[in-house]
C-alpha angles and dihedrals in degrees: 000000000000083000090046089060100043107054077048090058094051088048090063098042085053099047080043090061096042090058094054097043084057086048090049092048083054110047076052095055091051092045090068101040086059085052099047101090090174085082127083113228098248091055087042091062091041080058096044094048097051084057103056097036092253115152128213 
């Protein structure tokens, strides 16, 4: 049973990690989109929205 919960426990902390490392791609992604001037802004929150699964 003790083995049972604990390879629960380690599912969660991986699935954990693997959330914050998508939060963390993203916050990337949008990093560059605000440093990108060659964009308008308009172009700039299309972008932004498409990164973080936001629909218009």
């Amino acid at each position: 049973m003790e083995l049972l919960l604990k390879s629960r426990k380690v599912a969660v902390e991986e699935r954990k990690v693997a959330i914050l490392e998508q939060k963390a791609a993203q916050a990337d992604k949008a990093k560059e989109l605000l440093g990108d001037k060659a964009l308008t802004p308009e172009e700039r929150d299309r972008k932004m929205k498409a990164v973080f699964g936001i629909s218009s």
